Short mmCIF file of C-alpha atoms in Angstrom, two decimals:
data_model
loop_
_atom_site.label_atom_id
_atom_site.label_comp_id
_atom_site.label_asym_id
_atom_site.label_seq_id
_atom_site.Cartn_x
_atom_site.Cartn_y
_atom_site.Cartn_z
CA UNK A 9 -10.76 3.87 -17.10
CA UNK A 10 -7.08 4.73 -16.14
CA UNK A 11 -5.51 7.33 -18.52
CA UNK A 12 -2.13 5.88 -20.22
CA UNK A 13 1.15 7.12 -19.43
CA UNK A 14 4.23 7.35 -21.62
CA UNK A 15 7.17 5.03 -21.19
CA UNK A 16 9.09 8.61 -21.03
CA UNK A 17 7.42 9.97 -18.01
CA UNK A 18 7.20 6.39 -16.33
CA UNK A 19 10.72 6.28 -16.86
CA UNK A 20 11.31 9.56 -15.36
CA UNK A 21 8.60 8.46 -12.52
CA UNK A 22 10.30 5.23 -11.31
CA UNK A 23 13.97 6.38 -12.06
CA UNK A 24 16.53 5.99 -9.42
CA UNK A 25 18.19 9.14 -7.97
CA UNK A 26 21.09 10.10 -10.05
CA UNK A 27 23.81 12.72 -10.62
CA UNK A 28 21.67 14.64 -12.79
CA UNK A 29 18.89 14.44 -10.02
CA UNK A 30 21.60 16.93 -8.05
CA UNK A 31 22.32 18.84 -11.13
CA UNK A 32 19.00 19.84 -11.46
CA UNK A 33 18.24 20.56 -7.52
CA UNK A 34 21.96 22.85 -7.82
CA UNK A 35 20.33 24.33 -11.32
CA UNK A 36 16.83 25.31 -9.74
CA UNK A 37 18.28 26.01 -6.49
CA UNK A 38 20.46 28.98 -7.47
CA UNK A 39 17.63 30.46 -8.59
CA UNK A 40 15.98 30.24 -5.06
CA UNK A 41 19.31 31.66 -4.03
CA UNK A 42 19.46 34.53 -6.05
CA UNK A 43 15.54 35.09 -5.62
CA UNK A 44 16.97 35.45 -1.83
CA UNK A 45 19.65 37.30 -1.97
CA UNK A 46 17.87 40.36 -4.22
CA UNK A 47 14.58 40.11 -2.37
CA UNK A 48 16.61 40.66 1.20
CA UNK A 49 20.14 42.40 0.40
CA UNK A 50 17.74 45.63 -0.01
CA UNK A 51 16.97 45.40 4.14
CA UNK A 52 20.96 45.91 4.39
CA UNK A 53 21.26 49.02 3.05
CA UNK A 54 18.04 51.09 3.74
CA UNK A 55 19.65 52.39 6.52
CA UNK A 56 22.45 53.35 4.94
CA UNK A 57 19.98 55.00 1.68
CA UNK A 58 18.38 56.87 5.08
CA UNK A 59 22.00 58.75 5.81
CA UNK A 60 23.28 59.53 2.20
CA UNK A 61 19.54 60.43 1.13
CA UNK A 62 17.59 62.27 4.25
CA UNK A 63 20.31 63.08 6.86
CA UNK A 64 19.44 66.90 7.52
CA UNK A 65 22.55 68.88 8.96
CA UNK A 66 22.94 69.92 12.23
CA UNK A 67 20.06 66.82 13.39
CA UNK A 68 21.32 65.29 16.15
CA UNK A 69 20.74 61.79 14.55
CA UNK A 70 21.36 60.30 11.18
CA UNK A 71 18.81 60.59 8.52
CA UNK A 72 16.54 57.69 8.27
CA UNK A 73 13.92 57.13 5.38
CA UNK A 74 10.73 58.22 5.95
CA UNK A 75 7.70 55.77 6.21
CA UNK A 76 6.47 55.95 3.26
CA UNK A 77 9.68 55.52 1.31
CA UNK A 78 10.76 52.64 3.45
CA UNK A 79 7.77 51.03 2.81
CA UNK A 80 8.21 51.36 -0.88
CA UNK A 81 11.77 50.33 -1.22
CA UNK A 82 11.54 46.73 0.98
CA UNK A 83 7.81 46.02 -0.22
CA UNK A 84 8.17 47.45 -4.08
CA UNK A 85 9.97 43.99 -5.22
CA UNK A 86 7.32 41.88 -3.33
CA UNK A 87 4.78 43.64 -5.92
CA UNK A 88 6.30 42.70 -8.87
CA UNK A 89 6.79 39.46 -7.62
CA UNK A 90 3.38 38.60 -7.30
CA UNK A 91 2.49 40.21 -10.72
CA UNK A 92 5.69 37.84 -12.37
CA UNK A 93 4.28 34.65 -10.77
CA UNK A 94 1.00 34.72 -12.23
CA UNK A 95 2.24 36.17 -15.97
CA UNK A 96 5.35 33.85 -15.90
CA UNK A 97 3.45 31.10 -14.66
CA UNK A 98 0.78 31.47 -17.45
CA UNK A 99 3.54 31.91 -20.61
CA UNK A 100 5.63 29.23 -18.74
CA UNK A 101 2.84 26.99 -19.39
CA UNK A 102 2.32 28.52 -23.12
CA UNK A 103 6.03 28.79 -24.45
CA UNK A 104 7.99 26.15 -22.18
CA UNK A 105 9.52 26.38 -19.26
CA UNK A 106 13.09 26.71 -20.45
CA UNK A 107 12.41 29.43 -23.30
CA UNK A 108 11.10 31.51 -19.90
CA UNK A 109 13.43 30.28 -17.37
CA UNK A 110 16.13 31.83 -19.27
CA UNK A 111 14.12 35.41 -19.97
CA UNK A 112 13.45 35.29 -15.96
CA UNK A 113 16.96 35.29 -15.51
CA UNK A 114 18.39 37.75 -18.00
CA UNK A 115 15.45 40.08 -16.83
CA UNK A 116 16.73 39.47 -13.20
CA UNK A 117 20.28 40.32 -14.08
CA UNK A 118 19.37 43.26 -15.93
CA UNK A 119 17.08 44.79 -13.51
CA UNK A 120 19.84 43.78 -10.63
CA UNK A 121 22.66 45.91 -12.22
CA UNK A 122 19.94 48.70 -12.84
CA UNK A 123 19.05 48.89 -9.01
CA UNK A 124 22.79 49.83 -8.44
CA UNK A 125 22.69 52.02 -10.75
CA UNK A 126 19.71 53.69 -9.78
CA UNK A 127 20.13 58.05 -10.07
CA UNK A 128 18.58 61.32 -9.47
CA UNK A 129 19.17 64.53 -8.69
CA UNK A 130 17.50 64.61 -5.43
CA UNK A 131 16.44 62.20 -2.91
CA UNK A 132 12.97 61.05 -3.76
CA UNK A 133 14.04 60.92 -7.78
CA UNK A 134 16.73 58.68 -6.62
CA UNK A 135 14.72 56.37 -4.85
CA UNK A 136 11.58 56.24 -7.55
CA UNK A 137 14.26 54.95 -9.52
CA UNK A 138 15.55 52.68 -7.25
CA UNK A 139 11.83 51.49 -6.75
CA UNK A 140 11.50 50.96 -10.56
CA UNK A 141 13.75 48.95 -11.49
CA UNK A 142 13.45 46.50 -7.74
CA UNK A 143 9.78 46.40 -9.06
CA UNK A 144 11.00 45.08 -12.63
CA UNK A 145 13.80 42.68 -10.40
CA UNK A 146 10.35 41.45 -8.78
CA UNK A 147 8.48 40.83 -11.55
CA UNK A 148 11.58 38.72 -13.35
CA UNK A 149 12.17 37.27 -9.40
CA UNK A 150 8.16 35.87 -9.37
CA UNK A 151 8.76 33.95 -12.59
CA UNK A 152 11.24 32.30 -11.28
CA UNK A 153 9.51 30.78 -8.16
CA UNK A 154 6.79 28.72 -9.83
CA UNK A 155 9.73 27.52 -13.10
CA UNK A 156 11.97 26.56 -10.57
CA UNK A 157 10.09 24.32 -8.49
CA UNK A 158 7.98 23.37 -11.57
CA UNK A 159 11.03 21.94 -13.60
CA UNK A 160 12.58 20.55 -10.57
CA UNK A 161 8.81 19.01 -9.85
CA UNK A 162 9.10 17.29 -13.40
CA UNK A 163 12.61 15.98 -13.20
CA UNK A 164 12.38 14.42 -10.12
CA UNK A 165 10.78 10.82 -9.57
CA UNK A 166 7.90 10.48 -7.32
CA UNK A 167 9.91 8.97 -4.30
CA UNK A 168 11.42 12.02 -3.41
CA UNK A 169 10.21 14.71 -5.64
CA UNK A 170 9.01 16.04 -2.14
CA UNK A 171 12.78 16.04 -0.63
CA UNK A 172 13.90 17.71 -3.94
CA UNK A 173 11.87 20.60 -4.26
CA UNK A 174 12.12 21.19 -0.07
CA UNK A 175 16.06 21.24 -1.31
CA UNK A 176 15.63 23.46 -4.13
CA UNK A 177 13.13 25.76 -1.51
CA UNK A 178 16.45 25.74 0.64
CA UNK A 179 18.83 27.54 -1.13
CA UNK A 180 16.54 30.64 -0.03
CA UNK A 181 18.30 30.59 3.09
CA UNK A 182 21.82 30.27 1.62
CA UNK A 183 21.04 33.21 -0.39
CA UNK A 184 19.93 35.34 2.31
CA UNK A 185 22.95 34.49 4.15
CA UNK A 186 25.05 35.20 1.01
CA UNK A 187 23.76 39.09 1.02
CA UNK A 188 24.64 39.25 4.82
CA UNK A 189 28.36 37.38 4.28
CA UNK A 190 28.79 40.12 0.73
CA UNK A 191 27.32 43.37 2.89
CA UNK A 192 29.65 42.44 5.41
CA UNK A 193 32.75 41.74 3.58
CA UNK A 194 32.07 45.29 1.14
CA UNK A 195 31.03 47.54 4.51
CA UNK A 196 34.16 46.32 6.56
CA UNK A 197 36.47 46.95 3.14
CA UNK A 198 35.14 50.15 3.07
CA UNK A 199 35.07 50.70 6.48
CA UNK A 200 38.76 50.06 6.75
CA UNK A 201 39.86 52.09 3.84
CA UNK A 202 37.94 54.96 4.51
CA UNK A 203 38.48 55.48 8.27
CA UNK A 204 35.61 58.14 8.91
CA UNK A 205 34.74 60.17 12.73
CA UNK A 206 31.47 58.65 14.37
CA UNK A 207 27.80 60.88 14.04
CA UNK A 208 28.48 62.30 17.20
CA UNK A 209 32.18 63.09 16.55
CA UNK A 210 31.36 64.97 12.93
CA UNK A 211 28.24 64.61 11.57
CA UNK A 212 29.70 65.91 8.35
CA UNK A 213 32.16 63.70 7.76
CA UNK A 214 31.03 60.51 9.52
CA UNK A 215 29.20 60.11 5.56
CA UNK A 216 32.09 59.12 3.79
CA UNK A 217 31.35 60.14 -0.27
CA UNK A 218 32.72 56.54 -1.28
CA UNK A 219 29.75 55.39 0.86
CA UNK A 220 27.35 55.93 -2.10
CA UNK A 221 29.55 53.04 -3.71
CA UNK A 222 28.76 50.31 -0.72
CA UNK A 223 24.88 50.01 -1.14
CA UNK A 224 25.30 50.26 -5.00
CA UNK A 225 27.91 47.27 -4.79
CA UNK A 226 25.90 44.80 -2.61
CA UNK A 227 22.59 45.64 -4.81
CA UNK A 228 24.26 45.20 -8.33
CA UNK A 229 26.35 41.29 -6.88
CA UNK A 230 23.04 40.02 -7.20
CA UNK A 231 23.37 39.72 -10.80
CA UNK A 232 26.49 37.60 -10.77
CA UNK A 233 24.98 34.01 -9.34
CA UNK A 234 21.95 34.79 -11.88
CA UNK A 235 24.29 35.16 -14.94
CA UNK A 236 26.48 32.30 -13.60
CA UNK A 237 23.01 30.22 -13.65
CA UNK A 238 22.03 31.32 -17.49
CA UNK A 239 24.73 28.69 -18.93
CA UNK A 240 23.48 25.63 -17.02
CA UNK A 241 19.63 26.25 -17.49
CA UNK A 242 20.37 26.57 -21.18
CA UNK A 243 22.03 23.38 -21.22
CA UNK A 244 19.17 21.61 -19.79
CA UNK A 245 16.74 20.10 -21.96
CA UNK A 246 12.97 20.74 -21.84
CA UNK A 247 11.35 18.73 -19.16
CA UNK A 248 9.46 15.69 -20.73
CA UNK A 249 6.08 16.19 -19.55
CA UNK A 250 5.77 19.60 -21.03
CA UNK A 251 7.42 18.56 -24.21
CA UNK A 252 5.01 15.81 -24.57
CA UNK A 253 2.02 16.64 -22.82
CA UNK A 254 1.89 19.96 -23.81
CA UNK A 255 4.31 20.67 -27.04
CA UNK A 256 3.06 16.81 -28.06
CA UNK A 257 6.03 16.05 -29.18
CA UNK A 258 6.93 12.25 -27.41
CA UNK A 259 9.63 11.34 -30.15
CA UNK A 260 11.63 14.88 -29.03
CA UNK A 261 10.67 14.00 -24.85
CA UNK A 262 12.21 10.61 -25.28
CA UNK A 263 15.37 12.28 -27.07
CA UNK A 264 15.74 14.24 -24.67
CA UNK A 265 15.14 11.99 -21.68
CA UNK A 266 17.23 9.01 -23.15
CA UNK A 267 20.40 11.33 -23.03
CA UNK A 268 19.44 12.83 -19.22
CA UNK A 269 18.80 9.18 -18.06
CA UNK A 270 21.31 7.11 -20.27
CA UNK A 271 18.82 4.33 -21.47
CA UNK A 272 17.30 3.82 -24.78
CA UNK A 273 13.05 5.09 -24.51
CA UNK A 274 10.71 4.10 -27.15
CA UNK A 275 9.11 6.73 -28.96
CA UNK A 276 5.57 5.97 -28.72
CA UNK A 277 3.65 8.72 -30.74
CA UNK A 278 0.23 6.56 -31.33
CA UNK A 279 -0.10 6.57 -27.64
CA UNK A 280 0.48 10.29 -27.44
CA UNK A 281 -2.25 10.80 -30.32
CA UNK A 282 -4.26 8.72 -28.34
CA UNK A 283 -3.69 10.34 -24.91
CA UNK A 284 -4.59 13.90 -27.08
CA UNK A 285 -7.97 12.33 -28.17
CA UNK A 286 -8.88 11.71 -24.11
CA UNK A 287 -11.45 14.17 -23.03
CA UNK A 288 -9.87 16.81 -20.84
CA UNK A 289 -11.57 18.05 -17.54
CA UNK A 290 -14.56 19.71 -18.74
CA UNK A 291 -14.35 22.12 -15.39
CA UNK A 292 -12.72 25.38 -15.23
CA UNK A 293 -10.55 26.78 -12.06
CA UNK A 294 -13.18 28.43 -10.98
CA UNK A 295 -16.25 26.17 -11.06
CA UNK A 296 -17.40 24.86 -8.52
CA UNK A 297 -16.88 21.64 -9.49
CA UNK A 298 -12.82 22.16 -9.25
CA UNK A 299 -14.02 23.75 -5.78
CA UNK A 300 -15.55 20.54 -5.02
CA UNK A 301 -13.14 17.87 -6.14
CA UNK A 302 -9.63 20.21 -4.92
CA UNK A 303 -10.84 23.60 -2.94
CA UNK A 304 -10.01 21.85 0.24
CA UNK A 305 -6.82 21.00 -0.62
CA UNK A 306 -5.90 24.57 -2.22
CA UNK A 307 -7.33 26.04 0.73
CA UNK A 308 -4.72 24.48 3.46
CA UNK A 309 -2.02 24.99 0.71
CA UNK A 310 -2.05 28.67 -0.03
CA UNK A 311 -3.63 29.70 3.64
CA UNK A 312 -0.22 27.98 5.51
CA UNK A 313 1.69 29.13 2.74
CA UNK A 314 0.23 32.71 2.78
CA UNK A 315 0.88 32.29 6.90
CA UNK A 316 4.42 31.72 6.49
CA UNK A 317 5.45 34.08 3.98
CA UNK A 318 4.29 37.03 6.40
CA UNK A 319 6.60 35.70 9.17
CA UNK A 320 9.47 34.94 6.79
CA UNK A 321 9.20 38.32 4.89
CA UNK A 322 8.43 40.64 7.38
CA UNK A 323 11.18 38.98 9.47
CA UNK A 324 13.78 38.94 6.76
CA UNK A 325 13.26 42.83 5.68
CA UNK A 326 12.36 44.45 8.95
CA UNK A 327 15.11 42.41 11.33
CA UNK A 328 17.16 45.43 11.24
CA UNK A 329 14.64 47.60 13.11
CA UNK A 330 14.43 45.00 15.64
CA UNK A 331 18.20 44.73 16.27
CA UNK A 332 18.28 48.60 16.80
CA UNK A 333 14.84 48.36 19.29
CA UNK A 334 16.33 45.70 21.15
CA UNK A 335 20.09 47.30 21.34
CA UNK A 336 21.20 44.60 19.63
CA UNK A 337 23.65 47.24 17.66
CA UNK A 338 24.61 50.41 18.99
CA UNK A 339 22.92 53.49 18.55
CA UNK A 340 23.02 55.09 14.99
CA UNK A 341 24.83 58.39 15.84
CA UNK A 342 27.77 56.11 17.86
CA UNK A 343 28.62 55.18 14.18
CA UNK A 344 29.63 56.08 11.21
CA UNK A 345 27.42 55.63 7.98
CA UNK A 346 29.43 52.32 6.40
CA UNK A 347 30.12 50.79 10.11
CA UNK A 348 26.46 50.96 10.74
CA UNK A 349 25.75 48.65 7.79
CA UNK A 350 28.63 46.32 8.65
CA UNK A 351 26.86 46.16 12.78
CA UNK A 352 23.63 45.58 10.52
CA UNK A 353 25.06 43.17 8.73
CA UNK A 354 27.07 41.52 11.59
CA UNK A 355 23.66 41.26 13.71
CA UNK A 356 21.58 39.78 10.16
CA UNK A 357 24.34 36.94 10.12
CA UNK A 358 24.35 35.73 13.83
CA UNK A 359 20.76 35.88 13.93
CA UNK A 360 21.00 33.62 10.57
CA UNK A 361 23.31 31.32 12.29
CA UNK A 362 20.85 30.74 15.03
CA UNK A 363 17.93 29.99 13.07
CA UNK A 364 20.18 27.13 11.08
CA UNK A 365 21.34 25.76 14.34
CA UNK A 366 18.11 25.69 15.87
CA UNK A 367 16.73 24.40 12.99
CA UNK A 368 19.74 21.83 12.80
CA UNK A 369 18.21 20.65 16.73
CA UNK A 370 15.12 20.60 15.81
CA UNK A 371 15.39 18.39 12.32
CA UNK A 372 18.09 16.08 14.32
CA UNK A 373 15.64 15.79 17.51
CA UNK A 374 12.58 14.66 15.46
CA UNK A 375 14.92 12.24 13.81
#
């Protein structure tokens, strides 16, 4: 026997694209954005954490950050990530998605400011701070992956729900390119007012003392399209299918969707009650009769998922060592500390560039 549907979710199913369709791609997309831009603006500045931080005097090279540390500060955020996914996703699914988009985000903007604020008295205190509160900015960062694409999953209609979360899944690259564009424009400010003698020239003075300001700057600008987004996600209303699937509350879900949609939805509460009465899948996640009926499909999911993530990550937060290998920039001690983040920065961007355009070929050859 079929299981009933609401007229509310039907409505929302068969709906034509509209303006609010966009509203709520640019809504859930700036949270992609600013997912981006704090995961990646961190591979910007490491070098520059490895001069102020571990540059011993009279080396003949700049300080770098050793191993272990660099390891902690790019991958730190990554960890908390994966722990905010699975506790977001869980009290997303238990409170409502828009009750926890709007903690995701004030946690993100919080724990964004934080990061430039980071302190210590010496080096590694400085940087266990640092990877504190980019762990935290991870954890708020995961919750928003699953409630983004979720709600923008539940507002779209089934024509091209696909198209609209691939756009929301797009503004990941804006954002990275947003932390290259900001890194470069605060580096070549500072760069210009600050006019400092290369590594090789003065080792001393090539670390200009407003320098600590530049990686503190691009860090803590993460927090500004995240508190721009708070308004807007407030604004929008619970999606439908949690409010009446979940909350069971159809006369509120067809409230709700009669203002997004502009037509008139019957409330229909005796279907609801009799949708709740339906036996639920008697099978748990882990059965293996959920194995059965979806491993398959799970399995191609998460394992090209999984294989993508460890090109696009590693890529994204380790580029800069390959631009150095490859003399793409110029050798550390040829520069000063806040030039070498505006080469870095320089090299992140055209490399960006080239991806779109090649991507640009590639979509417009297929097509």
């Amino acid at each position: 026997m079929a299981r009933e549907q609401l007229v509310v979710l039907n409505a929302l199913d068969v709906a034509k694209t509209q303006w609010y369709h966009f509203t709520a791609i640019v809504i859930a997309g700036m949270g992609f954005f600013t997912d981006a831009y704090d995961l990646f603006c961190i591979s910007l500045v490491t070098k520059l954490l490895g001069r102020i931080y571990y540059t011993k005097p009279g080396a003949p090279k700049p300080g770098t950050l050793p191993p272990n540390v660099a390891a902690a500060v790019n991958g730190v955020a990554l960890c908390g990530t994966l722990a905010g996914q699975l506790f977001f996703g869980w009290l997303g699914d238990k409170m409502g998605r828009k009750k926890v988009y709007g903690i995701t985000l004030i946690l993100m903007v919080l724990c964004s400011l934080a990061s430039g604020l980071s302190f210590g008295s010496s080096a590694n205190g400085a940087m266990t701070t640092l990877c504190f509160f980019r762990f935290w900015l991870g954890f708020g960062i995961g919750g928003d992956y699953p409630l983004s694409a979720t709600i923008m999953s539940e507002y779209a209609n089934k024509k091209t729900r696909g198209a609209f979360i691939a756009a929301v899944f797009a503004m990941q690259g804006f954002g990275i390119l947003a932390g290259g564009i900001v890194a470069l424009v605060v580096s070549a400010a500072f760069d210009h007012a600050f006019k400092t003698p290369t590594y090789h020239e003065n080792p001393a003075a090539s670390l200009a003392p407003q320098a600590d300001y530049v990686w503190r700057i691009i860090l803590m600008f993460g927090a500004i399209p995240a508190a721009l987004t708070f308004y807007w996600r407030m604004k929008m209303p619970e999606t439908a299918r949690y409010t009446a699937l979940v909350a069971k509350n159809a006369k509120q879900a067809a409230s709700d969707m009669s203002k997004v949609l502009n037509v008139e939805i019957e409330v229909e509460e005796e279907k609801l009650q009799r949708i709740a009465q339906e036996p639920a899948n008697s099978f748990g996640l882990f059965s293996k009769e959920f194995a059965k009926r979806h491993g398959l499909h799970l399995l191609g999911t998460t394992s090209t998922w999984f294989l993508l993530d460890i090109a696009f990550y590693s890529q994204n937060l380790f580029q800069k060592d390959i631009f150095s290998a490859i003399n793409w920039i110029p050798p550390a001690a040829t520069m000063n500390a806040i030039h070498e983040v505006f080469s870095n920065c320089k090299g992140s961007n055209s490399y960006s560039t080239l991806q779109y355009r090649s991507g640009i070929l590639v979509y417009s050859g297929t097509h």
